Amino acid sequence: MTSPLLIARHPGSGRPVVFLHGLASRGAQDWPEAEWAHALDGRPRLVVDLPAHGDSPALGTAPTAAVLDALAEGIGAEKVDVVAYSLGARLAWDLARRSDVSVRRLVLGGLSAGEPFAAVDLAAARSAIAGGAAPGDPLTAMIAHMIAAPGNCPDALLDLIEGLAAEPFAPNAEGPRMPVLLLGGADDAMAAGIDALAALLPDARTARVPGDHLAALHAPELRDAVRGFLAG
């Protein structure tokens, strides 16, 4: 069976690097060629569009396990390094623990220590994207604004959020066992708990780069940190 996910495969030599993007984005937006084409010394890159994002189909309100199944199938059994951000990092935490995926090193950027999706008022968000009033809850209002951006499919993204919220992200000491680098923007409140996450893992370190949640993703310091970690 072929994975339903769109994965842009950039050739190169050496161990492949898989890139997972954030909510309401797509692979080429979070990991643009202008920034990453020469950042990893010519290694092959697999740039994924997550379900309901970019050119990948939606999976409805499928739970986290179904999303991970699609990712694992698309990546295959070859040993890889994984670089993931925000929603992608939330998924990569659990993906790296699966027996059908072989991850050597794992970079998790912009990762929240909690489960933000469980707090989203889905009814209010659906009403807002249908032309109703803006949600009174700041988190729901932010999510509604993000998913309504041009090029997105808001209803499909809300279905994805609903499915993920049904299996909340609950990081614990059973997390990834390989070396992990947790990256956060110095001004990113969402990533404020990365030190606590690192303390749960047997081989993890943290680093902070300039910027808020969006700016940190495109900071040259983030690319330098990823390059150095993956070269280890």
PDB file of N, CA and C in Angstrom, residues 30-130:
ATOM      1  N   ASP A  30       7.499  25.581   5.574  1.00  0.00           N
ATOM      2  CA  ASP A  30       8.305  25.559   6.795  1.00  0.00           C
ATOM      3  C   ASP A  30       9.772  25.221   6.523  1.00  0.00           C
ATOM      4  N   TRP A  31      10.013  24.445   5.459  1.00  0.00           N
ATOM      5  CA  TRP A  31      11.383  23.998   5.154  1.00  0.00           C
ATOM      6  C   TRP A  31      11.734  24.390   3.721  1.00  0.00           C
ATOM      7  N   PRO A  32      11.788  25.688   3.416  1.00  0.00           N
ATOM      8  CA  PRO A  32      11.968  26.134   2.026  1.00  0.00           C
ATOM      9  C   PRO A  32      13.346  25.772   1.468  1.00  0.00           C
ATOM     10  N   GLU A  33      13.359  25.549   0.163  1.00  0.00           N
ATOM     11  CA  GLU A  33      14.598  25.215  -0.516  1.00  0.00           C
ATOM     12  C   GLU A  33      15.671  26.280  -0.306  1.00  0.00           C
ATOM     13  N   ALA A  34      15.265  27.542  -0.283  1.00  0.00           N
ATOM     14  CA  ALA A  34      16.235  28.623  -0.132  1.00  0.00           C
ATOM     15  C   ALA A  34      17.010  28.514   1.172  1.00  0.00           C
ATOM     16  N   GLU A  35      16.409  27.894   2.186  1.00  0.00           N
ATOM     17  CA  GLU A  35      17.067  27.771   3.489  1.00  0.00           C
ATOM     18  C   GLU A  35      17.739  26.418   3.687  1.00  0.00           C
ATOM     19  N   TRP A  36      17.188  25.353   3.094  1.00  0.00           N
ATOM     20  CA  TRP A  36      17.625  24.008   3.441  1.00  0.00           C
ATOM     21  C   TRP A  36      18.330  23.246   2.327  1.00  0.00           C
ATOM     22  N   ALA A  37      18.307  23.755   1.112  1.00  0.00           N
ATOM     23  CA  ALA A  37      18.914  23.012   0.002  1.00  0.00           C
ATOM     24  C   ALA A  37      20.391  22.697   0.247  1.00  0.00           C
ATOM     25  N   HIS A  38      21.095  23.617   0.904  1.00  0.00           N
ATOM     26  CA  HIS A  38      22.534  23.425   1.129  1.00  0.00           C
ATOM     27  C   HIS A  38      22.893  23.419   2.616  1.00  0.00           C
ATOM     28  N   ALA A  39      21.888  23.262   3.475  1.00  0.00           N
ATOM     29  CA  ALA A  39      22.138  23.374   4.918  1.00  0.00           C
ATOM     30  C   ALA A  39      22.696  22.100   5.534  1.00  0.00           C
ATOM     31  N   LEU A  40      22.506  20.949   4.856  1.00  0.00           N
ATOM     32  CA  LEU A  40      22.883  19.671   5.470  1.00  0.00           C
ATOM     33  C   LEU A  40      23.897  18.913   4.630  1.00  0.00           C
ATOM     34  N   ASP A  41      24.744  19.655   3.955  1.00  0.00           N
ATOM     35  CA  ASP A  41      25.876  19.056   3.235  1.00  0.00           C
ATOM     36  C   ASP A  41      25.432  17.987   2.238  1.00  0.00           C
ATOM     37  N   GLY A  42      24.342  18.253   1.523  1.00  0.00           N
ATOM     38  CA  GLY A  42      23.944  17.392   0.424  1.00  0.00           C
ATOM     39  C   GLY A  42      23.239  16.115   0.799  1.00  0.00           C
ATOM     40  N   ARG A  43      22.747  16.009   2.022  1.00  0.00           N
ATOM     41  CA  ARG A  43      22.036  14.792   2.409  1.00  0.00           C
ATOM     42  C   ARG A  43      20.650  14.743   1.758  1.00  0.00           C
ATOM     43  N   PRO A  44      20.127  13.549   1.482  1.00  0.00           N
ATOM     44  CA  PRO A  44      18.774  13.442   0.945  1.00  0.00           C
ATOM     45  C   PRO A  44      17.761  13.995   1.943  1.00  0.00           C
ATOM     46  N   ARG A  45      16.710  14.647   1.422  1.00  0.00           N
ATOM     47  CA  ARG A  45      15.670  15.219   2.290  1.00  0.00           C
ATOM     48  C   ARG A  45      14.295  14.720   1.857  1.00  0.00           C
ATOM     49  N   LEU A  46      13.506  14.312   2.824  1.00  0.00           N
ATOM     50  CA  LEU A  46      12.120  13.916   2.607  1.00  0.00           C
ATOM     51  C   LEU A  46      11.249  14.958   3.306  1.00  0.00           C
ATOM     52  N   VAL A  47      10.618  15.825   2.525  1.00  0.00           N
ATOM     53  CA  VAL A  47       9.843  16.937   3.078  1.00  0.00           C
ATOM     54  C   VAL A  47       8.361  16.573   2.968  1.00  0.00           C
ATOM     55  N   VAL A  48       7.745  16.341   4.113  1.00  0.00           N
ATOM     56  CA  VAL A  48       6.394  15.778   4.184  1.00  0.00           C
ATOM     57  C   VAL A  48       5.345  16.890   4.245  1.00  0.00           C
ATOM     58  N   ASP A  49       4.233  16.681   3.543  1.00  0.00           N
ATOM     59  CA  ASP A  49       3.001  17.432   3.798  1.00  0.00           C
ATOM     60  C   ASP A  49       2.133  16.563   4.703  1.00  0.00           C
ATOM     61  N   LEU A  50       1.844  17.041   5.901  1.00  0.00           N
ATOM     62  CA  LEU A  50       1.017  16.283   6.837  1.00  0.00           C
ATOM     63  C   LEU A  50      -0.418  16.172   6.316  1.00  0.00           C
ATOM     64  N   PRO A  51      -1.207  15.234   6.844  1.00  0.00           N
ATOM     65  CA  PRO A  51      -2.599  15.104   6.397  1.00  0.00           C
ATOM     66  C   PRO A  51      -3.360  16.424   6.488  1.00  0.00           C
ATOM     67  N   ALA A  52      -4.177  16.693   5.467  1.00  0.00           N
ATOM     68  CA  ALA A  52      -5.004  17.910   5.382  1.00  0.00           C
ATOM     69  C   ALA A  52      -4.167  19.166   5.178  1.00  0.00           C
ATOM     70  N   HIS A  53      -2.913  19.015   4.843  1.00  0.00           N
ATOM     71  CA  HIS A  53      -2.007  20.133   4.599  1.00  0.00           C
ATOM     72  C   HIS A  53      -1.398  20.000   3.203  1.00  0.00           C
ATOM     73  N   GLY A  54      -1.159  21.137   2.566  1.00  0.00           N
ATOM     74  CA  GLY A  54      -0.484  21.119   1.280  1.00  0.00           C
ATOM     75  C   GLY A  54      -1.190  20.227   0.282  1.00  0.00           C
ATOM     76  N   ASP A  55      -0.438  19.289  -0.304  1.00  0.00           N
ATOM     77  CA  ASP A  55      -0.988  18.389  -1.309  1.00  0.00           C
ATOM     78  C   ASP A  55      -1.330  17.011  -0.760  1.00  0.00           C
ATOM     79  N   SER A  56      -1.325  16.855   0.564  1.00  0.00           N
ATOM     80  CA  SER A  56      -1.715  15.573   1.158  1.00  0.00           C
ATOM     81  C   SER A  56      -3.208  15.559   1.448  1.00  0.00           C
ATOM     82  N   PRO A  57      -3.853  14.425   1.256  1.00  0.00           N
ATOM     83  CA  PRO A  57      -5.291  14.344   1.514  1.00  0.00           C
ATOM     84  C   PRO A  57      -5.595  14.403   3.009  1.00  0.00           C
ATOM     85  N   ALA A  58      -6.835  14.731   3.308  1.00  0.00           N
ATOM     86  CA  ALA A  58      -7.293  14.727   4.693  1.00  0.00           C
ATOM     87  C   ALA A  58      -7.591  13.301   5.132  1.00  0.00           C
ATOM     88  N   LEU A  59      -7.505  13.071   6.434  1.00  0.00           N
ATOM     89  CA  LEU A  59      -7.854  11.775   7.010  1.00  0.00           C
ATOM     90  C   LEU A  59      -9.089  11.886   7.901  1.00  0.00           C
ATOM     91  N   GLY A  60      -9.844  12.970   7.745  1.00  0.00           N
ATOM     92  CA  GLY A  60     -11.024  13.171   8.576  1.00  0.00           C
ATOM     93  C   GLY A  60     -10.642  13.385  10.025  1.00  0.00           C
ATOM     94  N   THR A  61     -11.409  12.820  10.936  1.00  0.00           N
ATOM     95  CA  THR A  61     -11.125  12.955  12.368  1.00  0.00           C
ATOM     96  C   THR A  61     -10.343  11.747  12.872  1.00  0.00           C
ATOM     97  N   ALA A  62      -9.499  11.203  12.016  1.00  0.00           N
ATOM     98  CA  ALA A  62      -8.694  10.041  12.401  1.00  0.00           C
ATOM     99  C   ALA A  62      -7.834  10.367  13.619  1.00  0.00           C
ATOM    100  N   PRO A  63      -7.666   9.421  14.521  1.00  0.00           N
ATOM    101  CA  PRO A  63      -6.857   9.663  15.717  1.00  0.00           C
ATOM    102  C   PRO A  63      -5.365   9.737  15.389  1.00  0.00           C
ATOM    103  N   THR A  64      -4.593  10.115  16.391  1.00  0.00           N
ATOM    104  CA  THR A  64      -3.149  10.266  16.217  1.00  0.00           C
ATOM    105  C   THR A  64      -2.523   9.003  15.630  1.00  0.00           C
ATOM    106  N   ALA A  65      -2.969   7.840  16.082  1.00  0.00           N
ATOM    107  CA  ALA A  65      -2.371   6.588  15.608  1.00  0.00           C
ATOM    108  C   ALA A  65      -2.486   6.450  14.098  1.00  0.00           C
ATOM    109  N   ALA A  66      -3.600   6.886  13.518  1.00  0.00           N
ATOM    110  CA  ALA A  66      -3.773   6.782  12.069  1.00  0.00           C
ATOM    111  C   ALA A  66      -2.849   7.740  11.336  1.00  0.00           C
ATOM    112  N   VAL A  67      -2.634   8.910  11.893  1.00  0.00           N
ATOM    113  CA  VAL A  67      -1.695   9.857  11.296  1.00  0.00           C
ATOM    114  C   VAL A  67      -0.282   9.282  11.340  1.00  0.00           C
ATOM    115  N   LEU A  68       0.081   8.677  12.458  1.00  0.00           N
ATOM    116  CA  LEU A  68       1.405   8.070  12.583  1.00  0.00           C
ATOM    117  C   LEU A  68       1.564   6.891  11.626  1.00  0.00           C
ATOM    118  N   ASP A  69       0.492   6.135  11.416  1.00  0.00           N
ATOM    119  CA  ASP A  69       0.547   5.034  10.450  1.00  0.00           C
ATOM    120  C   ASP A  69       0.910   5.566   9.059  1.00  0.00           C
ATOM    121  N   ALA A  70       0.257   6.660   8.653  1.00  0.00           N
ATOM    122  CA  ALA A  70       0.525   7.236   7.334  1.00  0.00           C
ATOM    123  C   ALA A  70       1.957   7.745   7.230  1.00  0.00           C
ATOM    124  N   LEU A  71       2.443   8.369   8.296  1.00  0.00           N
ATOM    125  CA  LEU A  71       3.817   8.849   8.297  1.00  0.00           C
ATOM    126  C   LEU A  71       4.811   7.691   8.218  1.00  0.00           C
ATOM    127  N   ALA A  72       4.590   6.672   9.026  1.00  0.00           N
ATOM    128  CA  ALA A  72       5.505   5.530   9.037  1.00  0.00           C
ATOM    129  C   ALA A  72       5.548   4.852   7.678  1.00  0.00           C
ATOM    130  N   GLU A  73       4.391   4.722   7.037  1.00  0.00           N
ATOM    131  CA  GLU A  73       4.343   4.081   5.729  1.00  0.00           C
ATOM    132  C   GLU A  73       5.091   4.905   4.689  1.00  0.00           C
ATOM    133  N   GLY A  74       4.931   6.219   4.753  1.00  0.00           N
ATOM    134  CA  GLY A  74       5.605   7.079   3.788  1.00  0.00           C
ATOM    135  C   GLY A  74       7.106   7.127   3.977  1.00  0.00           C
ATOM    136  N   ILE A  75       7.571   7.089   5.208  1.00  0.00           N
ATOM    137  CA  ILE A  75       9.003   7.174   5.498  1.00  0.00           C
ATOM    138  C   ILE A  75       9.697   5.853   5.201  1.00  0.00           C
ATOM    139  N   GLY A  76       9.055   4.766   5.536  1.00  0.00           N
ATOM    140  CA  GLY A  76       9.644   3.456   5.292  1.00  0.00           C
ATOM    141  C   GLY A  76      10.577   3.020   6.412  1.00  0.00           C
ATOM    142  N   ALA A  77      11.287   1.910   6.180  1.00  0.00           N
ATOM    143  CA  ALA A  77      12.093   1.290   7.231  1.00  0.00           C
ATOM    144  C   ALA A  77      13.543   1.757   7.249  1.00  0.00           C
ATOM    145  N   GLU A  78      13.963   2.547   6.266  1.00  0.00           N
ATOM    146  CA  GLU A  78      15.355   3.006   6.233  1.00  0.00           C
ATOM    147  C   GLU A  78      15.651   3.892   7.433  1.00  0.00           C
ATOM    148  N   LYS A  79      16.842   3.765   7.986  1.00  0.00           N
ATOM    149  CA  LYS A  79      17.215   4.607   9.124  1.00  0.00           C
ATOM    150  C   LYS A  79      17.342   6.052   8.668  1.00  0.00           C
ATOM    151  N   VAL A  80      16.709   6.956   9.407  1.00  0.00           N
ATOM    152  CA  VAL A  80      16.658   8.367   9.036  1.00  0.00           C
ATOM    153  C   VAL A  80      16.918   9.238  10.265  1.00  0.00           C
ATOM    154  N   ASP A  81      17.209  10.493  10.014  1.00  0.00           N
ATOM    155  CA  ASP A  81      17.116  11.525  11.036  1.00  0.00           C
ATOM    156  C   ASP A  81      15.819  12.282  10.790  1.00  0.00           C
ATOM    157  N   VAL A  82      15.218  12.815  11.844  1.00  0.00           N
ATOM    158  CA  VAL A  82      13.950  13.530  11.725  1.00  0.00           C
ATOM    159  C   VAL A  82      14.093  14.925  12.321  1.00  0.00           C
ATOM    160  N   VAL A  83      13.627  15.924  11.555  1.00  0.00           N
ATOM    161  CA  VAL A  83      13.595  17.316  12.005  1.00  0.00           C
ATOM    162  C   VAL A  83      12.136  17.753  11.927  1.00  0.00           C
ATOM    163  N   ALA A  84      11.567  18.142  13.058  1.00  0.00           N
ATOM    164  CA  ALA A  84      10.135  18.416  13.103  1.00  0.00           C
ATOM    165  C   ALA A  84       9.870  19.672  13.915  1.00  0.00           C
ATOM    166  N   TYR A  85       8.779  20.360  13.561  1.00  0.00           N
ATOM    167  CA  TYR A  85       8.473  21.631  14.216  1.00  0.00           C
ATOM    168  C   TYR A  85       7.001  21.699  14.599  1.00  0.00           C
ATOM    169  N   SER A  86       6.729  22.164  15.807  1.00  0.00           N
ATOM    170  CA  SER A  86       5.386  22.450  16.302  1.00  0.00           C
ATOM    171  C   SER A  86       4.509  21.203  16.191  1.00  0.00           C
ATOM    172  N   LEU A  87       3.432  21.233  15.392  1.00  0.00           N
ATOM    173  CA  LEU A  87       2.608  20.036  15.229  1.00  0.00           C
ATOM    174  C   LEU A  87       3.459  18.860  14.768  1.00  0.00           C
ATOM    175  N   GLY A  88       4.384  19.100  13.848  1.00  0.00           N
ATOM    176  CA  GLY A  88       5.250  18.028  13.396  1.00  0.00           C
ATOM    177  C   GLY A  88       6.060  17.426  14.527  1.00  0.00           C
ATOM    178  N   ALA A  89       6.518  18.266  15.470  1.00  0.00           N
ATOM    179  CA  ALA A  89       7.283  17.773  16.608  1.00  0.00           C
ATOM    180  C   ALA A  89       6.409  16.952  17.548  1.00  0.00           C
ATOM    181  N   ARG A  90       5.163  17.388  17.728  1.00  0.00           N
ATOM    182  CA  ARG A  90       4.217  16.630  18.561  1.00  0.00           C
ATOM    183  C   ARG A  90       4.058  15.220  18.006  1.00  0.00           C
ATOM    184  N   LEU A  91       3.931  15.105  16.683  1.00  0.00           N
ATOM    185  CA  LEU A  91       3.790  13.800  16.056  1.00  0.00           C
ATOM    186  C   LEU A  91       5.098  13.012  16.084  1.00  0.00           C
ATOM    187  N   ALA A  92       6.213  13.709  15.875  1.00  0.00           N
ATOM    188  CA  ALA A  92       7.508  13.026  15.802  1.00  0.00           C
ATOM    189  C   ALA A  92       7.894  12.393  17.138  1.00  0.00           C
ATOM    190  N   TRP A  93       7.478  12.998  18.249  1.00  0.00           N
ATOM    191  CA  TRP A  93       7.760  12.422  19.576  1.00  0.00           C
ATOM    192  C   TRP A  93       7.269  10.975  19.634  1.00  0.00           C
ATOM    193  N   ASP A  94       6.053  10.736  19.155  1.00  0.00           N
ATOM    194  CA  ASP A  94       5.488   9.386  19.171  1.00  0.00           C
ATOM    195  C   ASP A  94       5.952   8.555  17.975  1.00  0.00           C
ATOM    196  N   LEU A  95       6.147   9.196  16.826  1.00  0.00           N
ATOM    197  CA  LEU A  95       6.606   8.468  15.648  1.00  0.00           C
ATOM    198  C   LEU A  95       7.939   7.781  15.908  1.00  0.00           C
ATOM    199  N   ALA A  96       8.838   8.478  16.602  1.00  0.00           N
ATOM    200  CA  ALA A  96      10.189   7.955  16.823  1.00  0.00           C
ATOM    201  C   ALA A  96      10.200   6.746  17.755  1.00  0.00           C
ATOM    202  N   ARG A  97       9.096   6.498  18.438  1.00  0.00           N
ATOM    203  CA  ARG A  97       9.020   5.350  19.356  1.00  0.00           C
ATOM    204  C   ARG A  97       8.501   4.094  18.673  1.00  0.00           C
ATOM    205  N   ARG A  98       8.061   4.219  17.423  1.00  0.00           N
ATOM    206  CA  ARG A  98       7.464   3.075  16.743  1.00  0.00           C
ATOM    207  C   ARG A  98       8.523   2.091  16.255  1.00  0.00           C
ATOM    208  N   SER A  99       8.148   0.812  16.228  1.00  0.00           N
ATOM    209  CA  SER A  99       9.090  -0.219  15.799  1.00  0.00           C
ATOM    210  C   SER A  99       9.245  -0.262  14.282  1.00  0.00           C
ATOM    211  N   ASP A 100       8.283   0.322  13.542  1.00  0.00           N
ATOM    212  CA  ASP A 100       8.371   0.282  12.084  1.00  0.00           C
ATOM    213  C   ASP A 100       9.036   1.515  11.497  1.00  0.00           C
ATOM    214  N   VAL A 101       9.592   2.366  12.339  1.00  0.00           N
ATOM    215  CA  VAL A 101      10.348   3.541  11.904  1.00  0.00           C
ATOM    216  C   VAL A 101      11.692   3.512  12.624  1.00  0.00           C
ATOM    217  N   SER A 102      12.771   3.748  11.878  1.00  0.00           N
ATOM    218  CA  SER A 102      14.113   3.713  12.456  1.00  0.00           C
ATOM    219  C   SER A 102      14.709   5.118  12.446  1.00  0.00           C
ATOM    220  N   VAL A 103      14.725   5.755  13.610  1.00  0.00           N
ATOM    221  CA  VAL A 103      15.209   7.129  13.731  1.00  0.00           C
ATOM    222  C   VAL A 103      16.529   7.126  14.494  1.00  0.00           C
ATOM    223  N   ARG A 104      17.562   7.691  13.867  1.00  0.00           N
ATOM    224  CA  ARG A 104      18.875   7.773  14.520  1.00  0.00           C
ATOM    225  C   ARG A 104      18.947   8.968  15.461  1.00  0.00           C
ATOM    226  N   ARG A 105      18.601  10.157  14.971  1.00  0.00           N
ATOM    227  CA  ARG A 105      18.604  11.376  15.765  1.00  0.00           C
ATOM    228  C   ARG A 105      17.330  12.159  15.471  1.00  0.00           C
ATOM    229  N   LEU A 106      16.859  12.888  16.500  1.00  0.00           N
ATOM    230  CA  LEU A 106      15.564  13.537  16.420  1.00  0.00           C
ATOM    231  C   LEU A 106      15.675  14.987  16.877  1.00  0.00           C
ATOM    232  N   VAL A 107      15.219  15.915  16.029  1.00  0.00           N
ATOM    233  CA  VAL A 107      15.166  17.335  16.374  1.00  0.00           C
ATOM    234  C   VAL A 107      13.702  17.730  16.509  1.00  0.00           C
ATOM    235  N   LEU A 108      13.353  18.265  17.674  1.00  0.00           N
ATOM    236  CA  LEU A 108      11.986  18.697  17.957  1.00  0.00           C
ATOM    237  C   LEU A 108      12.009  20.202  18.228  1.00  0.00           C
ATOM    238  N   GLY A 109      11.451  20.978  17.323  1.00  0.00           N
ATOM    239  CA  GLY A 109      11.432  22.428  17.476  1.00  0.00           C
ATOM    240  C   GLY A 109      10.041  22.936  17.803  1.00  0.00           C
ATOM    241  N   GLY A 110       9.962  23.985  18.615  1.00  0.00           N
ATOM    242  CA  GLY A 110       8.693  24.639  18.910  1.00  0.00           C
ATOM    243  C   GLY A 110       7.663  23.727  19.540  1.00  0.00           C
ATOM    244  N   LEU A 111       8.102  22.756  20.338  1.00  0.00           N
ATOM    245  CA  LEU A 111       7.197  21.754  20.894  1.00  0.00           C
ATOM    246  C   LEU A 111       6.605  22.227  22.213  1.00  0.00           C
ATOM    247  N   SER A 112       5.286  22.143  22.327  1.00  0.00           N
ATOM    248  CA  SER A 112       4.597  22.459  23.574  1.00  0.00           C
ATOM    249  C   SER A 112       4.675  21.259  24.504  1.00  0.00           C
ATOM    250  N   ALA A 113       4.849  21.514  25.801  1.00  0.00           N
ATOM    251  CA  ALA A 113       4.907  20.431  26.776  1.00  0.00           C
ATOM    252  C   ALA A 113       3.530  19.890  27.112  1.00  0.00           C
ATOM    253  N   GLY A 114       2.477  20.565  26.663  1.00  0.00           N
ATOM    254  CA  GLY A 114       1.115  20.119  26.923  1.00  0.00           C
ATOM    255  C   GLY A 114       0.370  19.826  25.631  1.00  0.00           C
ATOM    256  N   GLU A 115      -0.934  19.682  25.737  1.00  0.00           N
ATOM    257  CA  GLU A 115      -1.787  19.381  24.587  1.00  0.00           C
ATOM    258  C   GLU A 115      -2.699  20.570  24.306  1.00  0.00           C
ATOM    259  N   PRO A 116      -2.306  21.467  23.403  1.00  0.00           N
ATOM    260  CA  PRO A 116      -3.135  22.643  23.143  1.00  0.00           C
ATOM    261  C   PRO A 116      -4.447  22.326  22.445  1.00  0.00           C
ATOM    262  N   PHE A 117      -4.479  21.262  21.632  1.00  0.00           N
ATOM    263  CA  PHE A 117      -5.678  21.006  20.841  1.00  0.00           C
ATOM    264  C   PHE A 117      -6.876  20.622  21.698  1.00  0.00           C
ATOM    265  N   ALA A 118      -6.625  19.996  22.842  1.00  0.00           N
ATOM    266  CA  ALA A 118      -7.736  19.598  23.706  1.00  0.00           C
ATOM    267  C   ALA A 118      -8.486  20.801  24.254  1.00  0.00           C
ATOM    268  N   ALA A 119      -7.844  21.970  24.251  1.00  0.00           N
ATOM    269  CA  ALA A 119      -8.477  23.179  24.785  1.00  0.00           C
ATOM    270  C   ALA A 119      -9.165  24.011  23.707  1.00  0.00           C
ATOM    271  N   VAL A 120      -9.107  23.575  22.460  1.00  0.00           N
ATOM    272  CA  VAL A 120      -9.733  24.323  21.372  1.00  0.00           C
ATOM    273  C   VAL A 120     -11.248  24.095  21.394  1.00  0.00           C
ATOM    274  N   ASP A 121     -12.004  25.173  21.338  1.00  0.00           N
ATOM    275  CA  ASP A 121     -13.464  25.100  21.248  1.00  0.00           C
ATOM    276  C   ASP A 121     -13.812  24.872  19.778  1.00  0.00           C
ATOM    277  N   LEU A 122     -13.979  23.608  19.409  1.00  0.00           N
ATOM    278  CA  LEU A 122     -14.163  23.268  18.008  1.00  0.00           C
ATOM    279  C   LEU A 122     -15.444  23.867  17.430  1.00  0.00           C
ATOM    280  N   ALA A 123     -16.511  23.892  18.211  1.00  0.00           N
ATOM    281  CA  ALA A 123     -17.767  24.462  17.713  1.00  0.00           C
ATOM    282  C   ALA A 123     -17.605  25.942  17.398  1.00  0.00           C
ATOM    283  N   ALA A 124     -16.923  26.669  18.297  1.00  0.00           N
ATOM    284  CA  ALA A 124     -16.704  28.097  18.067  1.00  0.00           C
ATOM    285  C   ALA A 124     -15.794  28.327  16.872  1.00  0.00           C
ATOM    286  N   ALA A 125     -14.787  27.468  16.708  1.00  0.00           N
ATOM    287  CA  ALA A 125     -13.882  27.609  15.569  1.00  0.00           C
ATOM    288  C   ALA A 125     -14.614  27.324  14.259  1.00  0.00           C
ATOM    289  N   ARG A 126     -15.447  26.298  14.249  1.00  0.00           N
ATOM    290  CA  ARG A 126     -16.194  25.985  13.027  1.00  0.00           C
ATOM    291  C   ARG A 126     -17.165  27.112  12.680  1.00  0.00           C
ATOM    292  N   SER A 127     -17.781  27.693  13.695  1.00  0.00           N
ATOM    293  CA  SER A 127     -18.691  28.816  13.463  1.00  0.00           C
ATOM    294  C   SER A 127     -17.940  30.010  12.885  1.00  0.00           C
ATOM    295  N   ALA A 128     -16.762  30.271  13.409  1.00  0.00           N
ATOM    296  CA  ALA A 128     -15.982  31.429  12.957  1.00  0.00           C
ATOM    297  C   ALA A 128     -15.570  31.277  11.500  1.00  0.00           C
ATOM    298  N   ILE A 129     -15.104  30.091  11.109  1.00  0.00           N
ATOM    299  CA  ILE A 129     -14.641  29.930   9.728  1.00  0.00           C
ATOM    300  C   ILE A 129     -15.819  29.902   8.743  1.00  0.00           C
ATOM    301  N   ALA A 130     -17.032  29.696   9.280  1.00  0.00           N
ATOM    302  CA  ALA A 130     -18.231  29.742   8.439  1.00  0.00           C
ATOM    303  C   ALA A 130     -18.800  31.151   8.335  1.00  0.00           C
TER     304      ALA A 130
END
